[in-house]
Amino acid sequence: MGTKFDPDSLSEIQQLQKQLETQNSLISTLRLQYNTSKVRTLQLVQTNKELIEIIKSYSKMSEELRKLAPGTYLALVSEIEKLLTKYRKANPEFPEYYPPPDAFQRTAELGISVSGNTVSDIVVFEQLADQKSSALLSDHHHLSALLLFPLFSQFPKSVVEEISSRCFETKRRAGQFIVKKGDKGAEIFFLIEGTLAVIVDGKAVSTLQPITFFGELGLLLETYRTATVVAKTDCTIIVVTKITVDSAVAQSMQARAKLAEFASNKEDWWNRHKYVQGHDKFGAEFSVDLVRPGLSKLEVFASAPDPLLDMLAMAIRYFIYERGQLVVKMDDPSEAIYFMHCGTVEVVGRNGEVHAELTAGAFFGEVGVLLNVPRSASIRAKTENVYAFALFKQEMDSLVCSYPVLKEMLNSAAKERMLMVQKQKKEKAADTNDENVVISELDMEIAGQSLAKIGMFKKMEKSVMSELALKMIRKSWGKGENIVTCGDRGESMFFLAAGTANVVTEFGEVIDSVSGPNAYFGEVAIIELVPRTATVQCTSPCSTYELRKKDFSEVLDRYPDMRKQVFDTAEERMQKVECNITVLAVDPAFSTVSW
């Protein structure tokens, strides 16, 4: 007896068969697409190799164009066209390109140097092969960045706009080179986005952050690069070549005079420094580019014009200290402002106690120079090979004399700072019944820099930060002592300037460890009335700077807008933090130079 099929089941089977056929068809299509993509990928790999060869050929030809007289490059032009024709035959999708009359001038202008993946790898190809390239800027939306270069800021507007219209933008991926040591320079670079590392002898000696410029010696003097610059992250860079600048200033006598004077000053500086022992450890030709942003962060130079900052940067001296060597000595005159490039120094008191440690990116001596007071502590190298920049008062005063307005501002700042110190001295004398109380200029600087590391203070005006810094109290702690104790009422926050400590719960469990000088804790206590939720116990002798809630409130009550800003920022932070013990998050670049 035959099997009977239910009509509904038969219909369902037929539908499944159709779905199976559809899926098989889809699989076949996808397999075909996969094979096609695989073939195309192999073609692209080969195309990429050919492009690299073409780019190198372009660069080599552009170098030759620089050397040859204008009437002798026609043979090279013909060779370029032959290469393009050959490549188009093998790659029909390659766009037709008819170069403008000045294309080969531009090619020479952009032929920076090819040694691996340098700027010209991408730029030259964009210039000659991509009609839609955005490398050449047709407007002036990068004008503000170009004006950071002191020379350009002194040019007439029309000259700077001409430079802006002929400069070009390039993208660099992390790990790609911007310049290589030994390459001949003929351009200046402006870092718009990303982070760069300056490499000397295979070691990163510093970092560059946007927006900044570097490499001006190549533009002005066509020197050979003395260090390598590589992208730490994906970057956007504006490039201005010597040919562009020379062409732009050709019709302006004023601009030509400014260019000649500026180049002469840079040449004098370079001739004085290029043979200084250890200068390469500071980035060699890029050392001025590293210290310039640091100068602008000092309160005394916050409003200084760019040309003055550049001149001050060129007046910087370079020092290398061995472990245990004194950088400054207690009671000596304050003769210079120091900037830490790498390594660690200790601030040592009269009895040999360590008040604080300072690492790369920190500075000291500004207040002492401004107030003309002796050093209140010694600074001693803790690690081997501490590298520091120094700006001496004599050079600073000489340069500032050319800027009467700024000189008057510095004098006013000194008087204001002195009044603040005298007022704070009276208050502390009244609190301690000690008329001989001393206000340390180094304590003021360290406290101020500690505050600047915290997010809720980063937008605070520097004058207000200085007032808070004056209020902060330095204290030394012995091993085993508690800086704060779980359950106690919180009435202040602390910055760990030196030493190490454990963070301990109410149950005695160690949940974290912190070390100076890059740690702080208890910041919630100056905003709200809260108990301590953990204990911070010293595991070595420690030094802290304490900001009390009453002092914090007293200062901010005089600045309502600033108070609101700080409290709004703190409220956002407290929504993310479950307790009031917080370790400072340090930028990875902080261990090199990030001014």
Coordinates of C-alpha atoms in Angstrom, one line a residue:
M1 CA 0.0 0.0 0.0
G2 CA 1.6 3.3 -1.1
T3 CA 2.4 6.1 1.2
K4 CA 0.1 9.1 1.1
F5 CA 1.6 12.6 1.4
D6 CA -0.3 15.3 3.0
P7 CA -0.8 18.2 0.5
D8 CA 0.4 20.7 3.1
S9 CA 3.5 18.8 3.8
L10 CA 4.3 18.4 0.1
S11 CA 3.9 22.2 -0.4
E12 CA 6.3 22.8 2.6
I13 CA 8.9 20.4 1.0
Q14 CA 8.7 22.3 -2.3
Q15 CA 9.2 25.6 -0.5
L16 CA 12.3 24.2 1.3
Q17 CA 13.7 23.0 -1.9
K18 CA 13.3 26.4 -3.5
Q19 CA 15.0 28.0 -0.4
L20 CA 17.8 25.5 -0.7
E21 CA 18.3 26.4 -4.4
T22 CA 18.3 30.1 -3.6
Q23 CA 20.9 29.6 -0.9
N24 CA 23.1 27.5 -3.2
S25 CA 22.8 30.2 -5.8
L26 CA 23.7 32.8 -3.2
I27 CA 26.7 30.7 -2.0
S28 CA 27.9 30.4 -5.6
T29 CA 27.6 34.1 -6.1
L30 CA 29.5 34.9 -2.9
R31 CA 32.2 32.4 -3.8
L32 CA 32.6 34.1 -7.2
Q33 CA 32.8 37.5 -5.5
Y34 CA 35.3 36.1 -3.0
N35 CA 37.5 34.8 -5.8
T36 CA 37.2 38.1 -7.7
S37 CA 38.1 40.1 -4.5
K38 CA 41.1 37.8 -3.9
V39 CA 42.4 38.4 -7.4
R40 CA 41.8 42.1 -7.0
T41 CA 43.6 42.2 -3.7
L42 CA 46.7 40.6 -5.4
Q43 CA 46.4 43.1 -8.2
L44 CA 46.3 46.0 -5.6
V45 CA 49.4 44.6 -3.8
Q46 CA 51.2 44.6 -7.1
T47 CA 49.8 48.1 -8.0
N48 CA 51.0 49.4 -4.6
K49 CA 54.5 48.1 -5.4
E50 CA 54.4 49.9 -8.8
L51 CA 53.2 53.1 -7.2
I52 CA 56.0 53.1 -4.7
E53 CA 58.5 52.8 -7.6
I54 CA 56.8 55.6 -9.4
I55 CA 56.8 57.8 -6.3
K56 CA 60.5 57.2 -5.9
S57 CA 61.1 58.0 -9.5
Y58 CA 59.2 61.3 -9.1
S59 CA 61.2 62.2 -6.0
K60 CA 64.5 61.4 -7.8
M61 CA 63.5 63.5 -10.7
S62 CA 62.4 66.4 -8.5
E63 CA 65.8 66.3 -6.9
E64 CA 67.4 66.4 -10.3
L65 CA 65.1 69.4 -11.2
R66 CA 66.5 71.3 -8.3
K67 CA 70.0 70.8 -9.6
L68 CA 69.4 71.5 -13.3
A69 CA 69.0 74.8 -15.0
P70 CA 65.4 75.7 -16.0
G71 CA 66.0 75.0 -19.7
T72 CA 67.3 71.5 -19.2
Y73 CA 64.4 69.7 -17.5
L74 CA 62.4 68.9 -20.6
A75 CA 64.0 65.5 -21.0
L76 CA 62.8 64.6 -17.5
V77 CA 59.3 65.9 -18.3
S78 CA 59.2 63.5 -21.3
E79 CA 60.4 60.6 -19.1
I80 CA 57.6 61.4 -16.6
E81 CA 55.0 61.3 -19.3
K82 CA 56.4 57.9 -20.5
L83 CA 56.0 56.5 -17.0
L84 CA 52.4 57.8 -16.8
T85 CA 51.5 56.3 -20.2
K86 CA 53.0 52.9 -19.3
Y87 CA 51.1 52.8 -16.0
R88 CA 47.8 53.9 -17.6
K89 CA 48.0 51.0 -20.1
A90 CA 48.3 48.5 -17.2
N91 CA 45.7 50.3 -15.1
P92 CA 42.8 51.8 -17.1
E93 CA 41.2 53.1 -14.0
F94 CA 44.2 55.4 -13.4
P95 CA 42.9 59.0 -14.0
E96 CA 44.0 61.1 -17.0
Y97 CA 46.1 64.0 -15.8
Y98 CA 47.2 67.0 -17.7
P99 CA 49.7 69.0 -15.6
P100 CA 49.4 72.8 -15.4
P101 CA 52.4 74.8 -16.6
D102 CA 53.9 75.0 -13.1
A103 CA 53.4 71.4 -12.2
F104 CA 57.0 70.5 -12.5
Q105 CA 58.0 73.5 -10.4
R106 CA 55.6 72.2 -7.8
T107 CA 57.1 68.7 -8.1
A108 CA 60.6 70.0 -7.4
E109 CA 59.1 72.1 -4.6
L110 CA 57.5 69.1 -3.0
G111 CA 60.4 66.7 -3.5
I112 CA 61.4 66.6 0.1
S113 CA 63.4 63.4 0.3
V114 CA 62.5 59.7 0.0
S115 CA 64.0 57.3 2.5
G116 CA 61.3 54.8 3.4
N117 CA 57.9 56.2 4.2
T118 CA 58.6 60.0 4.3
V119 CA 56.3 62.8 3.6
S120 CA 57.0 62.9 -0.1
D121 CA 55.8 59.2 -0.5
I122 CA 52.2 60.5 -0.3
V123 CA 52.5 64.1 -1.2
V124 CA 54.2 63.8 -4.6
F125 CA 51.7 61.1 -5.7
E126 CA 48.8 63.3 -4.6
Q127 CA 50.2 66.2 -6.5
L128 CA 50.8 64.5 -9.8
A129 CA 48.3 61.6 -9.9
D130 CA 45.1 62.6 -8.0
Q131 CA 43.0 65.4 -9.5
K132 CA 40.8 65.5 -6.4
S133 CA 43.7 65.8 -4.0
S134 CA 43.1 68.0 -1.0
A135 CA 46.8 68.3 -0.3
L136 CA 47.1 71.8 -1.8
L137 CA 45.0 74.2 0.2
S138 CA 43.0 76.6 -2.0
D139 CA 41.7 78.7 1.0
H140 CA 43.2 80.1 4.2
H141 CA 41.6 77.9 6.9
H142 CA 45.1 77.0 8.2
L143 CA 46.2 80.6 8.4
S144 CA 45.9 80.7 12.2
A145 CA 48.3 77.8 12.5
L146 CA 50.8 79.4 10.1
L147 CA 50.8 82.6 12.1
L148 CA 52.2 80.7 15.1
F149 CA 55.5 80.8 13.3
P150 CA 57.0 84.2 14.5
L151 CA 58.5 84.9 11.0
F152 CA 55.1 84.5 9.3
S153 CA 53.4 86.7 11.9
Q154 CA 55.7 89.5 10.9
F155 CA 54.9 89.2 7.1
P156 CA 52.3 91.4 5.4
K157 CA 48.9 89.8 5.2
S158 CA 49.1 89.3 1.4
V159 CA 52.4 87.4 1.7
V160 CA 51.0 85.0 4.5
E161 CA 47.9 84.4 2.4
E162 CA 50.1 83.5 -0.6
I163 CA 52.0 81.0 1.6
S164 CA 48.7 79.6 2.9
S165 CA 47.4 79.1 -0.6
R166 CA 50.5 77.2 -1.7
C167 CA 51.2 75.1 1.4
F168 CA 49.8 71.5 1.5
E169 CA 48.3 69.1 4.0
T170 CA 49.4 65.5 4.5
K171 CA 48.2 62.7 6.7
R172 CA 50.7 60.5 8.5
R173 CA 49.8 57.2 10.1
A174 CA 51.3 56.1 13.5
G175 CA 54.8 54.8 12.9
Q176 CA 55.4 56.7 9.7
F177 CA 58.3 59.2 9.4
I178 CA 58.0 62.9 9.0
V179 CA 61.7 63.6 8.6
K180 CA 64.7 61.4 9.0
K181 CA 68.1 62.3 10.5
G182 CA 70.5 63.1 7.7
D183 CA 67.9 64.2 5.2
K184 CA 68.3 67.7 3.7
G185 CA 65.6 70.0 5.0
A186 CA 63.8 72.5 2.8
E187 CA 60.5 72.9 4.6
I188 CA 58.8 73.7 7.9
F189 CA 56.0 71.6 9.4
F190 CA 52.9 72.5 11.4
L191 CA 51.4 69.7 13.5
I192 CA 47.6 70.2 13.4
E193 CA 46.4 66.9 14.9
G194 CA 48.1 63.9 16.5
T195 CA 51.4 63.4 18.4
L196 CA 54.9 63.2 17.1
A197 CA 58.1 61.8 18.7
V198 CA 61.6 63.2 18.2
I199 CA 64.1 60.4 17.9
V200 CA 67.8 60.6 18.5
D201 CA 70.0 57.5 18.3
G202 CA 66.9 55.3 18.2
K203 CA 65.5 56.7 21.4
A204 CA 62.5 59.1 21.8
V205 CA 63.8 62.2 23.5
S206 CA 60.6 64.2 23.4
T207 CA 57.1 64.6 22.0
L208 CA 55.4 67.3 20.0
Q209 CA 51.7 68.1 20.6
P210 CA 49.4 70.2 18.4
I211 CA 49.2 72.9 17.4
T212 CA 52.9 73.6 17.0
F213 CA 55.5 74.0 14.3
F214 CA 59.0 72.4 13.8
G215 CA 61.8 72.1 11.4
E216 CA 62.3 75.8 10.6
L217 CA 66.0 75.4 10.1
G218 CA 65.3 73.4 7.0
L219 CA 63.2 76.2 5.6
L220 CA 65.6 79.0 6.5
L221 CA 69.0 77.4 6.1
E222 CA 68.4 74.1 4.2
T223 CA 70.4 72.2 6.9
Y224 CA 70.6 68.5 7.2
R225 CA 68.2 67.1 9.7
T226 CA 69.8 66.3 13.1
A227 CA 67.0 64.1 14.4
T228 CA 64.2 61.9 13.2
V229 CA 60.6 62.8 13.7
V230 CA 58.0 60.0 13.6
A231 CA 54.2 59.9 14.1
K232 CA 53.2 58.4 17.5
T233 CA 49.6 58.6 16.5
D234 CA 47.8 59.3 13.2
C235 CA 48.6 62.9 12.4
T236 CA 47.6 65.8 10.2
I237 CA 50.5 68.1 9.1
I238 CA 50.8 71.2 7.1
V239 CA 54.0 71.6 5.1
V240 CA 55.5 74.9 3.8
T241 CA 58.5 74.6 1.5
K242 CA 61.4 77.0 1.0
I243 CA 60.4 77.5 -2.6
T244 CA 56.9 78.6 -1.5
V245 CA 58.2 81.1 1.0
D246 CA 60.9 82.5 -1.4
S247 CA 58.2 82.9 -4.1
A248 CA 55.8 84.6 -1.7
V249 CA 58.3 87.2 -0.4
A250 CA 59.8 88.0 -3.9
Q251 CA 57.5 91.0 -4.4
S252 CA 57.7 92.4 -0.9
M253 CA 60.8 94.2 0.2
Q254 CA 59.5 94.3 3.8
A255 CA 59.0 90.5 3.9
R256 CA 62.4 89.8 2.3
A257 CA 64.1 92.0 5.0
K258 CA 62.2 90.2 7.8
L259 CA 63.2 86.8 6.3
A260 CA 66.8 87.7 6.1
E261 CA 66.9 89.0 9.7
F262 CA 65.1 86.0 11.1
A263 CA 67.3 83.6 9.2
S264 CA 70.4 85.3 10.3
N265 CA 69.3 85.1 14.0
K266 CA 68.5 81.4 13.6
E267 CA 71.9 80.8 11.9
D268 CA 73.7 82.5 14.8
W269 CA 71.8 80.4 17.3
W270 CA 72.5 77.2 15.4
N271 CA 76.2 77.9 15.0
R272 CA 76.4 78.5 18.8
H273 CA 74.6 75.3 19.7
K274 CA 75.1 72.6 17.1
Y275 CA 78.5 71.5 18.6
V276 CA 77.5 71.9 22.3
Q277 CA 78.1 68.5 24.0
G278 CA 74.8 66.8 24.7
H279 CA 72.7 69.1 22.6
D280 CA 71.5 66.2 20.5
K281 CA 69.9 64.7 23.6
F282 CA 67.5 67.6 23.7
G283 CA 66.3 67.1 20.1
A284 CA 69.2 69.0 18.4
E285 CA 67.6 71.4 15.9
F286 CA 64.2 70.7 17.4
S287 CA 65.1 71.8 20.9
V288 CA 63.7 75.3 20.5
D289 CA 60.4 73.7 19.3
L290 CA 60.3 71.7 22.5
V291 CA 60.9 74.5 25.0
R292 CA 58.7 77.2 23.3
P293 CA 55.4 75.8 24.5
G294 CA 56.8 75.4 28.0
L295 CA 57.6 79.1 28.1
S296 CA 54.1 80.1 27.1
K297 CA 52.7 78.1 30.0
L298 CA 54.6 80.2 32.6
E299 CA 52.3 82.8 34.1
V300 CA 54.9 85.6 33.4
F301 CA 54.9 84.8 29.7
A302 CA 51.2 83.8 29.2
S303 CA 50.6 87.0 27.1
A304 CA 54.0 87.3 25.5
P305 CA 54.1 87.7 21.7
D306 CA 55.3 84.8 19.6
P307 CA 58.5 86.5 18.4
L308 CA 59.6 87.1 22.0
L309 CA 58.8 83.5 22.9
D310 CA 61.0 82.4 20.0
M311 CA 63.9 84.6 21.1
L312 CA 63.6 83.4 24.7
A313 CA 63.6 79.8 23.5
M314 CA 66.8 80.5 21.5
A315 CA 68.4 82.0 24.7
I316 CA 67.8 78.6 26.5
R317 CA 70.8 76.8 27.8
Y318 CA 71.1 73.0 28.1
F319 CA 72.4 71.0 31.1
I320 CA 72.9 67.4 31.9
Y321 CA 73.2 66.3 35.6
E322 CA 74.4 63.1 37.1
R323 CA 72.8 61.3 40.0
G324 CA 73.3 63.3 43.2
Q325 CA 74.5 66.5 41.5
L326 CA 73.0 69.8 42.6
V327 CA 71.0 71.7 40.0
V328 CA 70.5 74.7 42.4
K329 CA 71.7 75.2 45.9
M330 CA 69.8 76.5 48.9
D331 CA 70.3 80.2 49.7
D332 CA 72.0 80.9 46.3
P333 CA 70.5 83.8 44.2
S334 CA 67.6 82.8 41.9
E335 CA 69.3 83.3 38.5
A336 CA 67.4 81.0 36.2
I337 CA 64.1 79.2 35.4
Y338 CA 64.6 75.5 34.8
F339 CA 62.5 73.2 32.7
M340 CA 62.7 69.4 33.2
H341 CA 63.3 67.5 30.0
C342 CA 63.8 64.0 31.3
G343 CA 64.8 62.3 34.6
T344 CA 63.8 63.1 38.2
V345 CA 65.0 65.7 40.7
E346 CA 64.4 66.1 44.4
V347 CA 63.6 69.2 46.3
V348 CA 65.7 69.0 49.4
G349 CA 65.2 71.0 52.6
R350 CA 67.7 72.5 55.0
N351 CA 67.8 69.3 57.1
G352 CA 68.1 67.0 54.2
E353 CA 64.4 66.0 54.0
V354 CA 62.9 65.6 50.5
H355 CA 60.0 68.0 50.1
A356 CA 59.0 66.9 46.6
E357 CA 60.1 65.2 43.3
L358 CA 59.9 66.8 39.9
T359 CA 59.8 64.9 36.6
A360 CA 59.7 65.6 32.9
G361 CA 57.4 68.5 32.0
A362 CA 57.8 70.3 35.4
F363 CA 59.5 73.7 35.8
F364 CA 61.0 75.6 38.8
G365 CA 62.6 78.9 39.6
E366 CA 60.0 81.2 38.0
V367 CA 58.8 82.7 41.3
G368 CA 62.4 83.1 42.7
V369 CA 63.5 85.0 39.5
L370 CA 60.3 87.1 39.5
L371 CA 60.6 88.1 43.2
N372 CA 64.5 88.2 43.2
V373 CA 64.7 86.0 46.3
P374 CA 67.3 83.4 47.3
R375 CA 66.6 79.7 46.7
S376 CA 64.6 78.3 49.7
A377 CA 65.7 74.7 49.0
S378 CA 68.2 72.7 46.9
I379 CA 67.4 70.8 43.8
R380 CA 69.3 67.5 43.4
A381 CA 69.3 65.0 40.6
K382 CA 67.7 61.7 41.7
T383 CA 68.2 59.7 38.5
E384 CA 71.1 59.3 36.1
N385 CA 71.3 61.8 33.3
V386 CA 68.8 64.4 34.3
Y387 CA 68.3 66.8 31.3
A388 CA 67.1 70.3 31.9
F389 CA 66.7 73.5 30.0
A390 CA 67.5 76.8 31.7
L391 CA 66.5 80.4 30.9
F392 CA 68.7 82.8 32.8
K393 CA 67.4 86.1 34.2
Q394 CA 70.1 88.1 32.5
E395 CA 69.1 86.9 29.0
M396 CA 65.4 87.2 29.9
D397 CA 65.7 90.8 31.1
S398 CA 67.7 91.8 28.1
L399 CA 65.1 90.4 25.6
V400 CA 62.1 91.7 27.6
C401 CA 63.5 95.3 27.4
S402 CA 62.4 95.4 23.8
Y403 CA 58.8 94.9 24.8
P404 CA 57.9 97.8 27.2
V405 CA 54.3 96.7 27.7
L406 CA 55.4 93.2 28.7
K407 CA 58.1 94.5 30.9
E408 CA 55.6 96.6 32.8
M409 CA 53.3 93.5 33.1
L410 CA 56.2 91.5 34.6
N411 CA 56.9 94.3 37.1
S412 CA 53.2 94.4 38.0
A413 CA 53.1 90.6 38.4
A414 CA 56.1 90.7 40.6
K415 CA 54.6 93.4 42.9
E416 CA 51.3 91.5 43.0
R417 CA 53.0 88.2 43.8
M418 CA 55.0 89.9 46.5
L419 CA 51.9 91.3 48.1
M420 CA 50.2 87.9 48.0
V421 CA 53.3 86.4 49.7
Q422 CA 53.4 89.0 52.4
K423 CA 49.7 88.6 53.1
Q424 CA 50.0 84.8 53.3
K425 CA 53.1 85.2 55.6
K426 CA 51.1 87.3 58.0
E427 CA 48.3 84.8 58.1
K428 CA 50.6 81.9 58.7
A429 CA 52.4 83.8 61.4
A430 CA 49.1 84.5 63.1
D431 CA 48.1 80.8 62.9
T432 CA 51.4 79.5 64.2
N433 CA 52.4 82.4 66.5
D434 CA 55.8 82.4 64.7
E435 CA 56.8 85.7 63.2
N436 CA 59.8 84.1 61.4
V437 CA 57.6 81.9 59.2
V438 CA 59.1 81.4 55.7
I439 CA 57.1 81.2 52.4
S440 CA 59.0 79.0 50.0
E441 CA 58.9 80.1 46.4
L442 CA 59.5 76.4 45.4
D443 CA 56.5 75.3 47.4
M444 CA 54.4 77.9 45.5
E445 CA 55.5 76.5 42.2
I446 CA 55.1 72.8 43.1
A447 CA 51.7 73.4 44.6
G448 CA 50.5 75.4 41.5
Q449 CA 51.7 72.7 39.1
S450 CA 50.1 70.0 41.2
L451 CA 46.7 71.8 41.0
A452 CA 47.1 72.2 37.2
K453 CA 47.1 68.4 36.9
I454 CA 43.5 68.0 38.1
G455 CA 40.7 68.3 35.5
M456 CA 38.5 70.6 37.6
F457 CA 41.4 73.2 37.9
K458 CA 42.7 73.0 34.3
K459 CA 40.6 76.0 33.0
M460 CA 41.3 78.1 36.1
E461 CA 43.0 81.4 35.6
K462 CA 46.7 81.2 36.6
S463 CA 46.4 84.1 39.0
V464 CA 43.6 82.3 40.9
M465 CA 45.7 79.1 40.9
S466 CA 48.6 81.1 42.4
E467 CA 46.4 82.2 45.2
L468 CA 45.4 78.7 46.0
A469 CA 49.0 77.5 45.7
L470 CA 50.0 80.0 48.4
K471 CA 47.4 78.6 50.7
M472 CA 48.6 75.0 50.4
I473 CA 50.6 73.5 53.3
R474 CA 53.5 71.2 52.9
K475 CA 54.0 68.4 55.4
S476 CA 56.4 65.5 55.9
W477 CA 55.3 62.0 57.0
G478 CA 57.2 59.0 58.4
K479 CA 56.9 55.4 57.2
G480 CA 53.7 53.8 58.6
E481 CA 51.9 57.1 59.3
N482 CA 48.4 57.7 57.9
I483 CA 47.9 60.7 55.8
V484 CA 44.1 60.2 55.9
T485 CA 42.2 57.6 57.9
C486 CA 39.1 55.8 56.8
G487 CA 35.9 57.2 58.5
D488 CA 37.5 60.5 59.5
R489 CA 35.7 63.7 58.3
G490 CA 37.3 65.0 55.1
E491 CA 38.2 68.6 55.2
S492 CA 41.1 68.8 52.7
M493 CA 42.7 67.1 49.7
F494 CA 46.3 66.0 49.4
F495 CA 49.0 65.9 46.6
L496 CA 51.7 63.3 47.2
A497 CA 54.8 65.2 46.2
A498 CA 57.3 62.4 47.2
G499 CA 57.3 58.9 48.6
T500 CA 54.9 55.9 48.3
A501 CA 51.7 54.9 50.1
N502 CA 49.1 52.2 50.2
V503 CA 45.3 52.7 49.9
V504 CA 43.7 50.6 52.5
T505 CA 40.0 49.7 53.0
E506 CA 38.2 49.8 56.4
F507 CA 38.8 46.0 56.5
G508 CA 42.5 46.4 56.2
E509 CA 42.8 45.3 52.6
V510 CA 45.3 47.1 50.4
I511 CA 43.5 47.9 47.2
D512 CA 46.0 50.2 45.5
S513 CA 49.4 51.9 45.9
V514 CA 50.3 55.4 44.9
S515 CA 53.6 57.2 44.5
G516 CA 54.7 60.8 44.2
P517 CA 54.8 63.1 42.4
N518 CA 51.9 62.1 40.2
A519 CA 49.2 61.2 42.7
Y520 CA 46.5 63.0 44.6
F521 CA 43.5 62.0 46.8
G522 CA 40.6 63.4 48.7
E523 CA 39.5 66.0 46.2
V524 CA 35.8 65.4 47.0
A525 CA 36.4 66.6 50.5
I526 CA 36.9 70.2 49.4
I527 CA 33.6 70.1 47.5
E528 CA 31.3 68.2 49.9
L529 CA 31.1 67.2 53.5
V530 CA 32.0 63.5 53.3
P531 CA 33.9 61.0 55.5
R532 CA 37.1 59.4 54.2
T533 CA 36.2 56.0 52.6
A534 CA 39.8 54.6 52.8
T535 CA 43.1 55.0 54.6
V536 CA 46.2 56.3 52.8
Q537 CA 49.2 54.9 54.7
C538 CA 52.9 55.8 54.0
T539 CA 55.1 52.9 53.0
S540 CA 58.1 55.2 52.9
P541 CA 58.9 58.7 54.1
C542 CA 56.4 61.0 52.3
S543 CA 55.9 64.7 51.5
T544 CA 52.4 66.1 50.7
Y545 CA 50.8 69.4 49.8
E546 CA 47.5 69.9 51.5
L547 CA 44.7 72.2 50.2
R548 CA 42.2 72.8 53.0
K549 CA 38.5 73.3 52.2
K550 CA 38.3 76.5 54.1
D551 CA 41.2 78.0 52.1
F552 CA 39.7 76.7 48.9
S553 CA 36.3 78.3 49.6
E554 CA 37.9 81.6 50.8
V555 CA 39.7 82.1 47.5
L556 CA 36.9 80.9 45.2
D557 CA 34.3 83.1 47.0
R558 CA 36.0 86.1 45.4
Y559 CA 35.6 84.6 42.0
P560 CA 31.9 83.4 41.6
D561 CA 32.2 82.5 37.9
M562 CA 35.4 80.5 38.5
R563 CA 33.7 78.8 41.5
K564 CA 30.7 77.7 39.4
Q565 CA 33.0 76.3 36.7
V566 CA 35.1 74.3 39.3
F567 CA 32.0 72.9 41.0
D568 CA 30.3 72.0 37.7
T569 CA 33.4 70.1 36.6
A570 CA 33.7 68.4 40.0
E571 CA 30.1 67.3 40.0
E572 CA 30.7 65.6 36.6
R573 CA 33.7 63.9 38.0
M574 CA 32.0 62.7 41.2
Q575 CA 29.3 61.1 39.2
K576 CA 32.0 58.8 37.8
V577 CA 33.9 58.2 41.0
E578 CA 32.6 55.9 43.7
C579 CA 34.9 57.1 46.4
N580 CA 37.1 60.0 47.2
I581 CA 40.5 58.2 46.8
T582 CA 41.7 58.9 43.3
V583 CA 45.0 58.2 41.6
L584 CA 46.2 60.8 39.1
A585 CA 46.0 59.5 35.6
V586 CA 49.2 60.5 33.9
D587 CA 49.5 61.1 30.2
P588 CA 51.8 58.4 28.6
A589 CA 53.7 61.2 26.9
F590 CA 54.4 62.8 30.4
S591 CA 57.4 60.6 30.9
T592 CA 59.1 62.3 27.9
V593 CA 58.2 66.0 27.2
S594 CA 54.7 67.4 27.0
W595 CA 55.0 71.0 27.9

